[in-house]
Coordinates of C-alpha atoms in Angstrom, one line a residue:
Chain A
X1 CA 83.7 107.4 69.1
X2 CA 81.8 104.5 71.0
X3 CA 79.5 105.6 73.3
X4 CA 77.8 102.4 75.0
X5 CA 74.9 103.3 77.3
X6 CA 75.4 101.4 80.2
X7 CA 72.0 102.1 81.7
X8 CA 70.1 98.9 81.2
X9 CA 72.0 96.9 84.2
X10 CA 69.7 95.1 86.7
X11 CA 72.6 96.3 89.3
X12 CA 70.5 99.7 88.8
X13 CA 67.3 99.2 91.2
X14 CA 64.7 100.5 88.8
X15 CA 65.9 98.3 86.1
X16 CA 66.0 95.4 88.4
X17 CA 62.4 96.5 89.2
X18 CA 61.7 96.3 85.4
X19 CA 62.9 93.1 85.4
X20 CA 61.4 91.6 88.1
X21 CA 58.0 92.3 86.5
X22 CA 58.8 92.3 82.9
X23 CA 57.9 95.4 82.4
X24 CA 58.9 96.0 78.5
X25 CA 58.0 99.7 78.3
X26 CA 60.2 101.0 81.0
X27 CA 63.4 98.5 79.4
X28 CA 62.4 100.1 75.9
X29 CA 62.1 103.5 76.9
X30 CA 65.2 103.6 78.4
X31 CA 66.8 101.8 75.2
X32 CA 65.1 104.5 73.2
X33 CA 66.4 107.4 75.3
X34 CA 70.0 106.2 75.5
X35 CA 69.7 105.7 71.8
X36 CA 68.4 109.6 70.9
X37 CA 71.0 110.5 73.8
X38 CA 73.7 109.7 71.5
X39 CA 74.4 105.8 72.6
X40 CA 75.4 103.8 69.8
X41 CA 76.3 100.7 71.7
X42 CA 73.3 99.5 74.4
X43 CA 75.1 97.6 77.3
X44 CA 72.6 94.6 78.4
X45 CA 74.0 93.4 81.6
X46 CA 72.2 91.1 84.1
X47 CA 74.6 89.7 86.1
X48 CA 72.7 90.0 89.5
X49 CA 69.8 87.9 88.2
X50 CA 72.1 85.0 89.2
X51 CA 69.4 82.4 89.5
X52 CA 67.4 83.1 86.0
X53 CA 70.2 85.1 84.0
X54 CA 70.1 83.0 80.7
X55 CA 66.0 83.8 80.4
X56 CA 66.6 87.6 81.7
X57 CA 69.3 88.0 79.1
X58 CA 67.0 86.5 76.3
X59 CA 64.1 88.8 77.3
X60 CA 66.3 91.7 77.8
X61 CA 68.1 91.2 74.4
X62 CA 64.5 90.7 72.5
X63 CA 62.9 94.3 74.6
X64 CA 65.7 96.3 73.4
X65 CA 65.6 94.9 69.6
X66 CA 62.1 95.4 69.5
X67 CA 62.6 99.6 69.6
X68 CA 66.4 100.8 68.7
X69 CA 68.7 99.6 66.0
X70 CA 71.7 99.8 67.3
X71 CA 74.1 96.7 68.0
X72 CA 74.3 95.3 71.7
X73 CA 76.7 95.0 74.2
X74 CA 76.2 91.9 76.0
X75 CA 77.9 91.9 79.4
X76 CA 78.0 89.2 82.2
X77 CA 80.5 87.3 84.3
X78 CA 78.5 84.5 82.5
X79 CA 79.8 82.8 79.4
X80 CA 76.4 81.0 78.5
X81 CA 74.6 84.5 79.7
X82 CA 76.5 86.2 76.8
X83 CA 76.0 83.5 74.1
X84 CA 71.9 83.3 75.3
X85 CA 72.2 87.1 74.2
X86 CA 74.4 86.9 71.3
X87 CA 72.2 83.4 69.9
X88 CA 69.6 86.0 69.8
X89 CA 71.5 89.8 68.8
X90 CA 70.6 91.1 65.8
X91 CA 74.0 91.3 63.4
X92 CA 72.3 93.5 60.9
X93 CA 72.3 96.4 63.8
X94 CA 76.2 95.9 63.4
X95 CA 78.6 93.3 65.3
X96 CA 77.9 92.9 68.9
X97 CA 80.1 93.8 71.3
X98 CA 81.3 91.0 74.3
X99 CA 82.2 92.3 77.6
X100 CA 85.0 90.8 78.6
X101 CA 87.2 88.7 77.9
X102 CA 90.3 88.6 79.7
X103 CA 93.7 87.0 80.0
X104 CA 92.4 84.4 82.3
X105 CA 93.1 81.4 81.2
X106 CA 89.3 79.6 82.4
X107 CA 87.7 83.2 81.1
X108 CA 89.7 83.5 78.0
X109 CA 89.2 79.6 76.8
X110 CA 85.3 80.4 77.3
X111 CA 85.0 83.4 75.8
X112 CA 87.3 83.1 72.4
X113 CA 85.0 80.5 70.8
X114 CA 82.1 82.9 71.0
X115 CA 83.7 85.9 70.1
X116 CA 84.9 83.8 66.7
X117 CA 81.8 81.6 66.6
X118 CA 79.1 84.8 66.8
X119 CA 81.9 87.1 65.0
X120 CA 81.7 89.5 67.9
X121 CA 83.8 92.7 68.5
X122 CA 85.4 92.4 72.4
X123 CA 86.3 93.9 75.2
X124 CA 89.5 92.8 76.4
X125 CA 90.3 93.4 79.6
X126 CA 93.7 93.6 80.8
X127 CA 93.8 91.8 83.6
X128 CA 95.0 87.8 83.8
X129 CA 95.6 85.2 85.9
X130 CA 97.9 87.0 88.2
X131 CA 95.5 89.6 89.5
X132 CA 94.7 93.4 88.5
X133 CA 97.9 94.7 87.4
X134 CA 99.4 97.8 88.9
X135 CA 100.9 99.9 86.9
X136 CA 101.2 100.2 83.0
X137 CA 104.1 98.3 82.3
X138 CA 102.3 95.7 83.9
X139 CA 99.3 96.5 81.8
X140 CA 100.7 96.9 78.9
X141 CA 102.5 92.8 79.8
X142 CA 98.8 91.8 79.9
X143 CA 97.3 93.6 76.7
X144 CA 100.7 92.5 74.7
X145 CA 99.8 88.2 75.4
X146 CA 96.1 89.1 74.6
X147 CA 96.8 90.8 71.6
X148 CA 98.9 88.0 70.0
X149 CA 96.1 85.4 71.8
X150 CA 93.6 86.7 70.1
X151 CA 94.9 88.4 66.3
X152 CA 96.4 84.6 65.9
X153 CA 93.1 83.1 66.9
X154 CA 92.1 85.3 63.9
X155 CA 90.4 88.6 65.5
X156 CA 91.1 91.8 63.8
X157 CA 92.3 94.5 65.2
X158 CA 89.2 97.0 64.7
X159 CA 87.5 94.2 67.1
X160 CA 89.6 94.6 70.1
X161 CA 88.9 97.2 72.5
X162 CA 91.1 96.8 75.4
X163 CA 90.3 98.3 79.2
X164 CA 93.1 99.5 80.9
X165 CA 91.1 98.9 84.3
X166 CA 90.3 101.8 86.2
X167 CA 91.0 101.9 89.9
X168 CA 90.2 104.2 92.9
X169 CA 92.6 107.1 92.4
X170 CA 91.2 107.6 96.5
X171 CA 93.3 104.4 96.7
X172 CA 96.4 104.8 95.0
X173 CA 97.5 108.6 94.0
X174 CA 98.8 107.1 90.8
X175 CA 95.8 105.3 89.4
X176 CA 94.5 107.4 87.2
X177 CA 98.1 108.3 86.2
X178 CA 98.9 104.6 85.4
X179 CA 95.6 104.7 83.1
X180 CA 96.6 107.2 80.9
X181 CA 100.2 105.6 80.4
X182 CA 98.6 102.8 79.3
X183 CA 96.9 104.0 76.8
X184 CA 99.4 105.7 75.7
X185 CA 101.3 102.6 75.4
X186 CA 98.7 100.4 74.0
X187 CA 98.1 103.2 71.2
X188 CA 102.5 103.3 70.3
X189 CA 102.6 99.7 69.9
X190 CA 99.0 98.9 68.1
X191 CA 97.5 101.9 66.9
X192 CA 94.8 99.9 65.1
X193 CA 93.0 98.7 68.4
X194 CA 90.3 100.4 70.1
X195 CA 90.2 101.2 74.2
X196 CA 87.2 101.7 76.1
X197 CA 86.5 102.4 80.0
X198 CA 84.1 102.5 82.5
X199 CA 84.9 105.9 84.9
X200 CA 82.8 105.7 88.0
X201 CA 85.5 103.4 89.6
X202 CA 88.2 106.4 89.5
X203 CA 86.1 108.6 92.0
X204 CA 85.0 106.0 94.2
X205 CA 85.2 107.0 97.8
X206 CA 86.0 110.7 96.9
X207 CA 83.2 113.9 96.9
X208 CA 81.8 115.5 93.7
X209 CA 82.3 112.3 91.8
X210 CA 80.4 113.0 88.7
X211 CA 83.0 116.1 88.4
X212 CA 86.2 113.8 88.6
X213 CA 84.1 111.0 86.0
X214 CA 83.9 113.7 83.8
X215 CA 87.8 115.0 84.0
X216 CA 88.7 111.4 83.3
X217 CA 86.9 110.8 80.2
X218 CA 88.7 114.1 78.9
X219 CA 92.2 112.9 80.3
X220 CA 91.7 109.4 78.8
X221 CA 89.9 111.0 75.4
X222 CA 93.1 113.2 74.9
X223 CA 95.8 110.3 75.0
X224 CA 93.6 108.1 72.6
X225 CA 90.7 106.1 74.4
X226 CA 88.0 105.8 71.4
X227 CA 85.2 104.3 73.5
X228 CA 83.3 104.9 76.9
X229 CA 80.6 102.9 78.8
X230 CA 79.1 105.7 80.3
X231 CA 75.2 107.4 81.5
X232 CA 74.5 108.6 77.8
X233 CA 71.5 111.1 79.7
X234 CA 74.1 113.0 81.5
X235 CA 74.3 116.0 79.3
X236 CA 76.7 117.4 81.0
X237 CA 78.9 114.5 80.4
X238 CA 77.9 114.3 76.5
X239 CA 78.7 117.9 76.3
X240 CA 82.0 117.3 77.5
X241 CA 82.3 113.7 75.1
X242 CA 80.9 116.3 72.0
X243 CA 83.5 119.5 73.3
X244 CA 86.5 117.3 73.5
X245 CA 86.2 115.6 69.9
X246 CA 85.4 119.1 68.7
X247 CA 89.1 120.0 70.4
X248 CA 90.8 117.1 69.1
X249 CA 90.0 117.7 65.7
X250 CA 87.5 115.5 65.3
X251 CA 84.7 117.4 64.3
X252 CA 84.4 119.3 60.9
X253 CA 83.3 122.7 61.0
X254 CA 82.2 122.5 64.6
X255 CA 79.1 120.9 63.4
X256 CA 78.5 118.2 66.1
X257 CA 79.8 121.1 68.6
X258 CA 77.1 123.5 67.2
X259 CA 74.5 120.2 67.3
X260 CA 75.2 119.9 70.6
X261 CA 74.7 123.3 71.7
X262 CA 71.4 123.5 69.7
X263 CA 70.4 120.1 72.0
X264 CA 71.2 122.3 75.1
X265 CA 74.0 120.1 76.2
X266 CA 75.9 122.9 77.7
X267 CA 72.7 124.5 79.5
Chain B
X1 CA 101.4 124.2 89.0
X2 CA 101.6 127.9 88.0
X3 CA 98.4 129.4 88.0
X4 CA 99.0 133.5 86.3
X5 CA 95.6 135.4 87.5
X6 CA 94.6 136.9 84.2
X7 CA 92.5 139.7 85.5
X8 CA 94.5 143.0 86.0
X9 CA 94.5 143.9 82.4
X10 CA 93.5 147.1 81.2
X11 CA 91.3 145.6 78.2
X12 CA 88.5 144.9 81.1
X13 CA 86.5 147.6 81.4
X14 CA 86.5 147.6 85.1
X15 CA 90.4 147.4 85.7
X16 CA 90.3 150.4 82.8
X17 CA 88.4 152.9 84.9
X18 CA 90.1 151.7 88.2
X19 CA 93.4 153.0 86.4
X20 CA 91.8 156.2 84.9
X21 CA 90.6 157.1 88.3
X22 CA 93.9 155.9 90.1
X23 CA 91.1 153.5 92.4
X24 CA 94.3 151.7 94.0
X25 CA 91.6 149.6 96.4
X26 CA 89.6 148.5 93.6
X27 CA 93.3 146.9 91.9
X28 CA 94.3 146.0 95.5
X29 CA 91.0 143.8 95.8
X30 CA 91.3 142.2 92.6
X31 CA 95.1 141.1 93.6
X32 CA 94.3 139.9 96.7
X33 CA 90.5 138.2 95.6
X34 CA 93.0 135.9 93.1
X35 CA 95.4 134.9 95.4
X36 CA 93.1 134.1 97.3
X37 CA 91.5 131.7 95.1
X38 CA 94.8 130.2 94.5
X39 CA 96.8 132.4 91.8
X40 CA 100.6 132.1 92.3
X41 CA 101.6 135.0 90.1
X42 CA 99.7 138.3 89.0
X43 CA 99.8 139.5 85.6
X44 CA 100.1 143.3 85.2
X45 CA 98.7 144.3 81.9
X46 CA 98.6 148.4 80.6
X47 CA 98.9 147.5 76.8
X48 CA 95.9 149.7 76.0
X49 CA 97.2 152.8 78.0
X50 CA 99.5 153.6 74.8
X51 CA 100.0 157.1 75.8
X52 CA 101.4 156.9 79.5
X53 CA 102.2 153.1 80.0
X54 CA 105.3 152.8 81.5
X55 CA 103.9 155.2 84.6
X56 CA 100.5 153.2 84.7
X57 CA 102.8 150.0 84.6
X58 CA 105.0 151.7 87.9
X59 CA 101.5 152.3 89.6
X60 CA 100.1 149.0 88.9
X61 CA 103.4 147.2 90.3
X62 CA 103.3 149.2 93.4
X63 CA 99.8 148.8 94.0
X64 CA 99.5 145.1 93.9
X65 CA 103.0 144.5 95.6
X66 CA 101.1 146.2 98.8
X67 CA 98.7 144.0 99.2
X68 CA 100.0 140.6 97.4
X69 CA 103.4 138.6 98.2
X70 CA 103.3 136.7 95.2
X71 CA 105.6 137.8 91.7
X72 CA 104.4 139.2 88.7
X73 CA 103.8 138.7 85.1
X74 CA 105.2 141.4 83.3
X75 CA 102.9 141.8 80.3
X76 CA 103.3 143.8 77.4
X77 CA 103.8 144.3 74.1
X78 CA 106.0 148.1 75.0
X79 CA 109.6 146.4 76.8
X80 CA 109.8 150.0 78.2
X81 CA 106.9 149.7 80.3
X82 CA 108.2 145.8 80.7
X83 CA 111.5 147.5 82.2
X84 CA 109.9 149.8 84.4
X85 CA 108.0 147.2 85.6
X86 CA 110.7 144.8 86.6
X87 CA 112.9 148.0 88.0
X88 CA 110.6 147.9 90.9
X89 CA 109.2 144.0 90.8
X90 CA 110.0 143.1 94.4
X91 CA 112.2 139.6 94.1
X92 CA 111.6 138.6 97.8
X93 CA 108.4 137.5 96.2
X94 CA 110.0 135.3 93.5
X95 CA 111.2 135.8 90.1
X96 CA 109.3 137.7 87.9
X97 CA 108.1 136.6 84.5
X98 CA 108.3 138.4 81.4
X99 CA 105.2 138.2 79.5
X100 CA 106.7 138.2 76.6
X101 CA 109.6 137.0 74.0
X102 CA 109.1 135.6 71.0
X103 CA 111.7 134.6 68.0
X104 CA 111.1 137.9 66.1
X105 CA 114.5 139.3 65.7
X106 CA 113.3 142.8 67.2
X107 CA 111.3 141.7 70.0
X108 CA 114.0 138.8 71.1
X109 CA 117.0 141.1 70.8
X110 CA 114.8 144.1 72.9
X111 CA 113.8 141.3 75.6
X112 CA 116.8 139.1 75.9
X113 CA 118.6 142.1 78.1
X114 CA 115.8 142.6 80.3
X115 CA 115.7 138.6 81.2
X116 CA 119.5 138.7 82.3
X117 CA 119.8 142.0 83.7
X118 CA 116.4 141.6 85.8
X119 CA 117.2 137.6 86.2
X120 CA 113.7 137.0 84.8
X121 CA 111.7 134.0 83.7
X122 CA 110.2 134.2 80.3
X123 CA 107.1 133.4 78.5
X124 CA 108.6 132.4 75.1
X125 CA 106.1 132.8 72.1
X126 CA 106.2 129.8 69.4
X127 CA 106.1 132.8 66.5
X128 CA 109.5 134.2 65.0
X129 CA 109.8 136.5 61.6
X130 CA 108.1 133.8 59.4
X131 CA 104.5 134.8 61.5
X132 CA 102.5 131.9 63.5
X133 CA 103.2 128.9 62.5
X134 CA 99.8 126.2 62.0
X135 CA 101.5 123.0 62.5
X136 CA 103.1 121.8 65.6
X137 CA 106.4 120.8 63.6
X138 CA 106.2 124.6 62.5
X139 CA 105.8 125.6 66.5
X140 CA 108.8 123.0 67.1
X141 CA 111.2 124.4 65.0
X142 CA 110.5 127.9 66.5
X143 CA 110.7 126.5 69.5
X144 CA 114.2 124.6 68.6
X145 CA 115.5 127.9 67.7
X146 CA 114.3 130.0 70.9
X147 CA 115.7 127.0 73.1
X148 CA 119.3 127.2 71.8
X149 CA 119.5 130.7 71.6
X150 CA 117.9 131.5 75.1
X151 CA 120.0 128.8 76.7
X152 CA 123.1 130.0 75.1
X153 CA 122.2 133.4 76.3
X154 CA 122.4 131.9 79.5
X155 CA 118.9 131.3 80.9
X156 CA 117.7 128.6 82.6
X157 CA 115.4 125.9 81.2
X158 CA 113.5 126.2 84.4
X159 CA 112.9 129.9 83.7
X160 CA 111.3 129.2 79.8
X161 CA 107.6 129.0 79.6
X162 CA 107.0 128.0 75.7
X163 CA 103.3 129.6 74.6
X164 CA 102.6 127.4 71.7
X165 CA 100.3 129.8 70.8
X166 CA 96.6 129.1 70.6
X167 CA 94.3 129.6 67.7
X168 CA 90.3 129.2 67.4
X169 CA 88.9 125.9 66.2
X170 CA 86.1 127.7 64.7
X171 CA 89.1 129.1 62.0
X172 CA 90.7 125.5 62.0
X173 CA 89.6 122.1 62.9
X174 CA 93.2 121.4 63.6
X175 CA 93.8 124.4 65.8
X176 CA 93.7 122.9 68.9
X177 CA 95.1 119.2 68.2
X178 CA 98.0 121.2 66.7
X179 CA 98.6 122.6 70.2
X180 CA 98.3 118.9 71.6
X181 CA 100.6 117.8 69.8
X182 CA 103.3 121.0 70.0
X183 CA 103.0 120.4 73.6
X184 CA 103.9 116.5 73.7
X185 CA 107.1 117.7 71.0
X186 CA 108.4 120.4 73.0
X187 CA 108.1 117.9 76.6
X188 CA 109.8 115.2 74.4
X189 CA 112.3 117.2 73.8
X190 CA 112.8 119.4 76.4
X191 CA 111.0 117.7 79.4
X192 CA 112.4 120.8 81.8
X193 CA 111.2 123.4 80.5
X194 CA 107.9 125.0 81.3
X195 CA 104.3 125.3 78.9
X196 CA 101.9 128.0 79.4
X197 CA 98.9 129.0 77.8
X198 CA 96.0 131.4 77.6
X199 CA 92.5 129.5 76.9
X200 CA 90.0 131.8 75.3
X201 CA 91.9 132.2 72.1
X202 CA 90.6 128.7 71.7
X203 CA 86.7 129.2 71.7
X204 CA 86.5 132.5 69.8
X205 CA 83.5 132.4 67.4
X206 CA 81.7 129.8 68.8
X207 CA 78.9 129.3 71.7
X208 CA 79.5 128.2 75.6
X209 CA 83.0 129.5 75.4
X210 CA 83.6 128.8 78.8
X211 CA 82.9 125.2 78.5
X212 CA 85.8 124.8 75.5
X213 CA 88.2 126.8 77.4
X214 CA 87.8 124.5 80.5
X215 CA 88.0 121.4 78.1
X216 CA 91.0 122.7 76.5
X217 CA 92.8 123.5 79.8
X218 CA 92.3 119.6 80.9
X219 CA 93.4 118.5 77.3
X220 CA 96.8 120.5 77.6
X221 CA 97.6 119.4 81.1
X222 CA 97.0 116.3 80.1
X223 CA 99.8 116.3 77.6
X224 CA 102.0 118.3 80.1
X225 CA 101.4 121.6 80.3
X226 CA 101.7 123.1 83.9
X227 CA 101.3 127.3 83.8
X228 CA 98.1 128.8 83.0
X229 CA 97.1 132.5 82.4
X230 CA 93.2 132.5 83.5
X231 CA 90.8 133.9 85.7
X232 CA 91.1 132.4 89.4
X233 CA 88.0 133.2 90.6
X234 CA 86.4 131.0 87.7
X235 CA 85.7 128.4 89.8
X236 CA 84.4 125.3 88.4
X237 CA 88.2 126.3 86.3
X238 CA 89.7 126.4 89.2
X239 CA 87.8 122.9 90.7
X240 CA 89.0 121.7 87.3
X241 CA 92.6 122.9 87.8
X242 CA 92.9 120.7 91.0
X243 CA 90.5 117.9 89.8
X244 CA 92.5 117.3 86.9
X245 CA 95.8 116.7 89.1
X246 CA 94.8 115.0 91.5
X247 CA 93.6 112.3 88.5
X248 CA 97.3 112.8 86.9
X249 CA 99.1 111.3 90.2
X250 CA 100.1 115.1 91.3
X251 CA 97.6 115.3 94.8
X252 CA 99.2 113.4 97.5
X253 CA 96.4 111.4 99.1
X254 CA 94.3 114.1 97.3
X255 CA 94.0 116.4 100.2
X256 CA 94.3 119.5 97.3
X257 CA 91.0 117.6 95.8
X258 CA 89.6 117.5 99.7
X259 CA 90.7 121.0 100.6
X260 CA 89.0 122.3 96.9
X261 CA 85.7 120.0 97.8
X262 CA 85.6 121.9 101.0
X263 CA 86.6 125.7 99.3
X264 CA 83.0 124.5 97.6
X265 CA 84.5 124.7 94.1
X266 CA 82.4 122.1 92.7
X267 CA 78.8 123.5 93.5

C-alpha cells in the first residue's frame, strides 16, 4: 500500500505561508509528521507559485530531504517544475513518483522523457485529448493506449499507477460507481499495474465530506486500488486504510491492526 | 437494500428479561425504535428460551406485529418455533424470511416444507454435512448445490439470501477476503439472488470491534451484497449504510445521503 501525504501543497494556506517566507521548520515538520503518520510517499506540489515554481520546487524538494527518507512525489501542471524537483530527488530514498502524465498528446510527449530520463515511477492519469471520460469503458479506452504508450516506451509495469479520475458523485449519481468499474477493469486486464486516487473530489458539494472520503477509500481499496494521496494525520482515515488491509487479508496476525490500535487510531 | 434489525434476540440481556417478565412495551419499543431508524424487517430470535420457545416465539410475533408493519425474520435454530412463528407472521406486511436453511440434509429437508407451505424467503447458509467451508470455492460449491436444489423445489431466486458465512480474522487472515470473494462468485453466478450477512462474527477477538464490523459491511456491499442483519440504531452503521450507496450509483440525486445528513447520522 502507497500512502502519499499530500500535505505539503502551497494550495493549502499555511504551507503557502511557509513558502512565502521560507520557513524550513514548518515544511520539515510537516514532512516529518506525515512520515511517522504512516506516509511513505511525500507529495511536493507547488503549482500556485506560478511566477517562481522552478526555485519553490528546488527549495521545497531540498527542506523535505533534509529530515525524512522517503522518496518524493513531485506534482505540478509544470513539466520543467517536475524535472527542477526530480534533478534534485534523492533516488536512494527509492524512485520518485511523477504526477501525471496523461494521454494528452502535448502532456504525454513532455512528460515520457523524464519519467525514462530520471527513471521515475508515474501517475497516469486517464484522461487524453478528448476530455475527462465518462464512464469506465471510456476509461478503461484511455488507460488501454497509455498502457501500450508507455510499456513500449519501456516502463514497467510496477511503475504505472493509473488514476481512474474521481468526479463529484453530487454531480453525476454514477461517479463513484464508474470508479470502481474501472478499477475493476484496469485490474482484469493488467493485474501488474498499480492505481492510486485522490478522494476529496467525490464529496465535493455534499455535507459530512470527510465521512463519504473515507467510504470511498474502502470501496476503491476493496476492488484493487493499491495507492491513495490522502491527509496521512487523519487518524481516522489511517484507521480505516490499516482496518481495511487487515480485512482483505493483508495483514498477518492482525499485527498492523493491533499497531494501529496501540497508536490510538481508532480513539 | 434490506436492512434485518438485529436486536430482538433473546441472547441480549435486556430483550431476555423483557420476555421473562412478558414486558410487551419494552419489545414493542425496540420494534418500533428500529424501524424507525430505517430497519425493513425485524428478526425475532427465542433460541436461548430452550424450554418454552415455540410459545415465547408466538408472543414475540404478536407483540411486534402490533406496533410494526414491516415482516419478520424468522430466526432459529428449533423449525417448530420457526413454524409457529410463520403460522401467525402477518403477510400484508410482506414475506417473511426464514432465518435459516442450510445444506445439512436434516436442517434442509425440516425447512424446505416450511418455505413452500408458508411462501417464505430464506436465508440459505453456505455450510452442508461436510461443516463450514474456509475457501470461497468451498462456500460456492455449497452454494451450487443449495441453488439447484432450492430452485427445483420451486422457490424463487428473488426469495434466496445466501449467508456465506463469516468467520473472525483474528482465527484466519483469510477469513474475510474469503467472504469477498464468495460474494463476487455467487453474484457471478447467480446475479438474482440475494447476499446477507451478520458482521460481528468478523471482529471477534480483536479490539475496536465496531470499527471492523463497519469496514467489513462497506467491503461486502461493495462486492454486492445488499441484506444486512445489524443493529439500526448504530448510527454512524447506519450513516455508513446510506453513505456507502449513494457512492455505489444507488441514491438518486443523493437525497437518501441528504435526508441521513439531516437524520444527523454523521455527528
Amino acid at each position: 500500500m502507497l500512502i502519499i501525504g499530500e500535505l505539503i501543497n502551497t494550495s493549502r494556506k499555511l504551507i503557502s505561508e511557509a513558502v512565502e517566507k521560507k520557513d524550513a521548520d514548518y515544511i520539515k515538520k510537516i514532512a516529518i509528521d506525515q512520515v511517522e503518520a504512516g506516509a511513505n510517499y511525500i507529495d511536493v506540489n507547488c503549482g500556485t507559485m506560478i511566477f517562481d515554481e522552478v526555485e519553490t520546487m528546488e527549495w521545497l524538494v531540498n527542506t523535505v530531504q533534509e529530515v525524512v527518507q522517503v522518496p518524493l512525489c513531485i506534482d505540478s501542471p509544470n513539466p520543467k517544475a517536475i524535472e527542477a524537483g526530480l534533478k534534485i530527488a534523492r533516488n536512494s530514498n527509492g524512485k520518485p513518483l511523477i504526477n501525471s502524465i496523461t494521454g494528452e498528446n502535448e502532456r504525454y510527449s513532455e512528460i515520457l522523457p523524464l519519467v525514462l530520463n530520471y527513471k521515475t515511477k508515474v501517475v497516469a492519469l486517464c484522461m487524453d485529448d478528448n476530455g475527462m471520460p465518462e464512464t469506465a469503458e471510456d476509461r478503461m479506452a484511455v488507460a488501454q493506449n497509455l498502457y501500450q504508450r508507455l510499456i513500449e516506451a519501456g516502463v514497467s509495469e510496477d511503475d504505472i499507477y493509473f488514476d481512474p479520475l474521481v468526479k463529484p458523485v453530487s454531480t453525476g449519481d454514477k461517479a463513484g460507481l464508474e470508479v470502481l468499474d474501472t478499477i475493476k477493469l484496469i485490474k482484469e486486464n493488467y493485474p501488474n499495474v498499480h492505481m492510486v486516487c485522490g478522494l476529496s473530489n467525490v464529496s465535493f458539494g455534499l455535507p459530512n465530506r470527510k465521512v463519504l472520503n473515507q467510504l470511498f477509500m474502502i470501496q476503491t481499496m476493496t476492488m484493487g486500488m493499491d495507492s491513495y494521496i490522502l491527509n496521512p494525520l487523519d487518524k481516522s482515515m489511517m484507521g480505516a486504510v490499516q482496518g481495511s488491509q487487515t480485512l482483505l487479508g493483508k495483514d498477518s496476525y492482525c499485527t498492523g491492526y493491533l499497531n494501529a490500535h496501540r497508536k490510538r487510531l481508532y480513539e
